Coordinates of C-alpha atoms and ligand atoms in Angstrom, one line a residue:
M1 CA -11.7 -12.7 10.2
K2 CA -12.8 -11.3 6.9
L3 CA -10.7 -9.0 4.8
Y4 CA -12.8 -6.8 2.6
G5 CA -11.4 -5.2 -0.6
F6 CA -10.0 -6.3 -3.9
C7 CA -6.7 -7.9 -4.8
A8 CA -5.4 -5.1 -7.0
S9 CA -5.6 -2.6 -4.2
N10 CA -2.2 -1.8 -2.7
Y11 CA -3.6 -0.9 0.7
Y12 CA -5.6 -4.2 0.7
N13 CA -2.5 -6.1 -0.3
A14 CA -0.3 -4.6 2.5
V15 CA -2.8 -6.0 5.0
K16 CA -3.1 -9.3 3.2
H17 CA 0.7 -9.7 3.1
L18 CA 0.9 -9.2 6.8
L19 CA -2.0 -11.7 7.5
L20 CA -0.2 -14.3 5.4
A21 CA 3.2 -13.6 6.9
K22 CA 1.8 -14.1 10.4
G23 CA 0.1 -17.3 9.3
L24 CA -3.4 -16.1 10.4
D25 CA -6.6 -17.6 9.1
F26 CA -8.7 -15.1 7.1
E27 CA -11.3 -15.0 4.4
E28 CA -11.0 -12.6 1.5
V29 CA -14.3 -10.9 0.6
K30 CA -14.3 -9.1 -2.7
E31 CA -15.6 -5.5 -2.3
F32 CA -15.0 -2.4 -4.3
P33 CA -15.2 1.0 -2.6
S34 CA -18.9 1.7 -2.1
Q35 CA -21.3 4.0 -0.3
D36 CA -23.8 1.1 0.1
P37 CA -25.3 1.5 3.6
G38 CA -24.5 -2.2 4.3
Y39 CA -20.8 -1.7 3.5
L40 CA -20.7 1.7 5.4
K41 CA -21.4 -0.4 8.5
I42 CA -18.1 -2.2 7.8
H43 CA -16.0 0.8 6.6
P44 CA -17.4 4.1 7.7
L45 CA -16.0 5.9 4.6
G46 CA -16.8 3.1 2.2
K47 CA -13.2 2.5 1.2
V48 CA -11.1 -0.6 1.2
P49 CA -9.6 -2.4 3.0
A50 CA -11.6 -3.2 6.1
L51 CA -11.1 -6.1 8.5
A52 CA -14.2 -7.7 10.1
T53 CA -13.3 -9.3 13.4
E54 CA -15.5 -11.0 16.1
Q55 CA -15.5 -7.7 18.0
G56 CA -16.4 -5.5 15.0
A57 CA -14.8 -4.0 11.9
I58 CA -11.6 -1.9 11.6
S59 CA -10.7 0.5 8.9
E60 CA -7.5 2.4 7.9
T61 CA -4.6 0.2 6.7
D62 CA -2.0 1.2 9.3
V63 CA -4.5 0.7 12.1
I64 CA -5.5 -2.7 10.8
M65 CA -1.8 -3.7 10.5
D66 CA -1.2 -2.7 14.1
Y67 CA -4.2 -4.8 15.2
V68 CA -3.3 -7.8 13.1
D69 CA 0.3 -7.7 14.3
G70 CA -0.9 -8.0 17.9
L71 CA -2.8 -11.2 17.2
N72 CA 0.1 -13.7 17.7
D73 CA 3.7 -13.7 18.7
K74 CA 5.2 -13.5 15.3
T75 CA 5.5 -9.8 15.3
F76 CA 6.4 -7.4 12.5
F77 CA 6.6 -4.3 14.6
P78 CA 9.8 -3.6 16.6
A79 CA 9.3 -4.2 20.4
D80 CA 11.4 -1.2 21.4
P81 CA 9.2 1.9 21.7
F82 CA 11.7 4.1 19.8
E83 CA 12.2 1.5 17.0
R84 CA 8.4 1.0 16.8
A85 CA 8.0 4.8 16.3
K86 CA 10.7 4.8 13.6
C87 CA 8.8 2.0 11.9
K88 CA 5.6 4.0 11.9
E89 CA 7.5 7.1 10.8
I90 CA 8.6 5.2 7.6
M91 CA 5.0 4.0 7.0
K92 CA 3.6 7.5 7.5
I93 CA 6.2 9.2 5.2
A94 CA 5.5 6.5 2.6
E95 CA 1.7 7.2 2.7
L96 CA 1.7 11.0 2.9
Y97 CA 4.5 11.8 0.6
I98 CA 4.6 8.9 -1.9
E99 CA 1.2 7.1 -2.0
L100 CA -1.1 10.1 -1.7
P101 CA 0.5 12.3 -4.3
A102 CA 0.8 9.3 -6.7
R103 CA -2.8 8.5 -6.2
R104 CA -3.9 11.9 -7.6
H105 CA -3.0 10.4 -11.0
N106 CA -5.1 7.3 -10.6
A107 CA -7.9 8.5 -12.9
E108 CA -5.3 9.3 -15.6
V109 CA -3.4 6.0 -15.2
L110 CA -6.2 3.6 -14.5
A111 CA -9.2 5.1 -16.2
G112 CA -7.4 7.0 -19.0
N113 CA -8.9 10.3 -18.0
K114 CA -7.4 13.7 -18.9
R115 CA -4.3 14.7 -16.9
C116 CA -4.8 16.9 -13.9
E117 CA -2.3 19.6 -14.5
I118 CA -2.2 20.8 -10.9
A119 CA -1.5 17.3 -9.7
F120 CA 1.1 17.0 -12.4
K121 CA 3.0 20.0 -11.1
E122 CA 2.6 19.2 -7.4
S123 CA 3.0 15.4 -7.1
R124 CA 6.4 14.7 -8.4
P125 CA 8.3 17.1 -6.1
L126 CA 6.5 15.6 -3.1
M127 CA 7.3 12.1 -4.2
E128 CA 10.9 12.9 -4.8
K129 CA 11.1 14.3 -1.2
G130 CA 9.3 11.3 0.2
V131 CA 11.7 8.8 -1.5
A132 CA 14.8 10.8 -0.5
A133 CA 13.5 10.9 3.1
L134 CA 13.1 7.2 3.2
D135 CA 16.6 6.7 1.7
T136 CA 17.9 8.8 4.6
L137 CA 15.9 6.9 7.2
C138 CA 16.2 3.3 6.1
S139 CA 19.3 1.1 6.1
A140 CA 17.8 -1.3 3.7
D141 CA 20.4 -3.8 4.9
P142 CA 18.7 -6.1 4.0
Y143 CA 15.3 -4.8 5.3
L144 CA 14.4 -1.2 5.8
M145 CA 15.2 -1.2 9.5
G146 CA 18.0 -3.8 9.4
D147 CA 17.9 -7.5 10.1
K148 CA 14.2 -8.1 10.5
M149 CA 11.3 -7.6 8.1
T150 CA 8.9 -5.1 9.7
T151 CA 5.5 -3.7 8.7
A152 CA 7.4 -0.8 7.1
D153 CA 8.8 -3.2 4.5
I154 CA 5.4 -4.6 3.8
F155 CA 3.7 -1.3 3.6
L156 CA 6.3 0.5 1.5
R157 CA 6.5 -2.4 -1.0
Y158 CA 2.8 -2.0 -1.9
V159 CA 3.0 1.8 -1.9
L160 CA 5.7 1.5 -4.5
V161 CA 3.7 -0.8 -6.7
L162 CA 1.2 2.1 -7.5
A163 CA 3.7 5.0 -7.2
G164 CA 6.2 3.2 -9.5
L165 CA 3.5 2.7 -12.1
V166 CA 2.3 6.4 -11.8
A167 CA 5.9 7.6 -12.0
V168 CA 6.6 5.8 -15.3
K169 CA 3.2 6.5 -16.9
V170 CA 2.9 10.1 -15.9
Y171 CA 6.4 11.4 -15.6
D172 CA 8.4 8.8 -17.6
W173 CA 10.4 8.5 -14.4
K174 CA 11.8 5.5 -12.6
L175 CA 11.1 6.3 -9.0
L176 CA 14.0 4.5 -7.4
D177 CA 16.7 5.0 -10.1
E178 CA 18.5 7.6 -8.0
H179 CA 18.2 5.4 -4.9
P180 CA 20.1 2.2 -5.6
K181 CA 19.8 1.0 -2.0
L182 CA 16.0 1.2 -2.1
K183 CA 15.9 -0.2 -5.6
A184 CA 17.8 -3.3 -4.4
W185 CA 15.6 -3.6 -1.4
N186 CA 12.5 -3.4 -3.6
K187 CA 13.8 -6.1 -5.9
M188 CA 14.5 -8.3 -2.9
M189 CA 11.0 -7.8 -1.5
A190 CA 9.5 -8.7 -4.9
Q191 CA 11.2 -12.1 -4.6
D192 CA 9.6 -12.9 -1.2
P193 CA 7.2 -15.8 -1.7
I194 CA 4.3 -13.9 -0.1
S195 CA 4.9 -10.9 -2.3
Q196 CA 4.8 -13.3 -5.3
Q197 CA 1.5 -14.8 -4.2
V198 CA 0.0 -11.4 -3.5
D199 CA 1.3 -10.1 -6.9
A200 CA -0.1 -13.1 -8.7
D201 CA -3.6 -12.5 -7.2
S202 CA -3.3 -8.8 -8.0
K203 CA -2.4 -9.5 -11.6
E204 CA -5.5 -11.8 -11.9
A205 CA -7.7 -9.1 -10.4
M206 CA -6.5 -6.4 -12.8
K207 CA -9.4 -7.0 -15.2
D208 CA -11.9 -6.4 -12.4
L209 CA -10.0 -3.2 -11.4
M210 CA -10.1 -1.9 -15.0
E211 CA -13.9 -2.6 -15.1
Y212 CA -14.3 -0.7 -11.9
F213 CA -12.3 2.3 -13.1
A214 CA -14.2 2.3 -16.5
K215 CA -17.1 3.7 -14.5
F216 CA -15.0 6.8 -13.8
K217 CA -14.0 7.4 -17.4
K218 CA -14.8 11.0 -18.4
Ligands
LIG301 N1 -6.5 5.8 4.3 C1 -7.1 4.6 3.8 C2 -7.0 4.7 2.3 C3 -7.7 3.5 1.6 C4 -8.0 3.8 0.1 O1 -7.9 4.9 -0.3 N2 -8.4 2.7 -0.6 C5 -8.8 2.9 -1.9 C6 -8.6 1.6 -2.8 S1 -6.9 1.2 -2.9 C7 -10.2 3.3 -2.0 O2 -11.0 2.7 -1.2 N3 -10.6 4.3 -2.8 C8 -11.9 4.7 -3.0 C9 -12.2 6.0 -2.3 O3 -11.2 6.7 -1.9 O4 -13.3 6.4 -2.1 C10 -6.4 3.4 4.3 O5 -5.3 3.5 4.9 O6 -6.9 2.2 4.3

């Protein structure tokens, strides 16, 4: 399998973490989002990540994670249908109400562009709601859904890498300060050896990311 994307992408890193946690063989192929016709055959929107398999390519991080999880018996989705739905609920809330509003500030935080005032007004209330919803839903004892690490832990951890940065840089706000349970969970996840490997690769790729974002400087 080939994982397309770049090591400083939080979506890419969520998939990479799962592949590593499951002990699967894969090749990392450095690719920035692009509308190149060749890449559009791999990811129909030209985004990252994409996973190329023997049967064809798959896009959308949660869908890729679902596919990857089914590839061997070391599963990170709960087996019980209700628990599985709850796991996906956490992932969806993390993406819709934390990741996506935070992402509206990428051009400001990563390219140094002028602040988007509409996003400034709209993003923080949504992010506050998203974090509060996850605090309600998750036991974080020690993992979000209890004893076992799930894809929800993996996905949320990388959502918080970007959202945490945006919260500090844009709002001078420590996203998890009012949620000590999630704050402790996040700290624990950062100590996981796979998180440390992914974070080290991400740190090394930061220069590449800055060069990529420099193209969007206005
Ligand atoms: N919904 C997509 C979002 C992926 C995404 O937005 N990736 C970013 C990089 S971290 C990207 O490709 N951005 C470029 C673009 O949106 O065109 C997923 O779940 O994989």
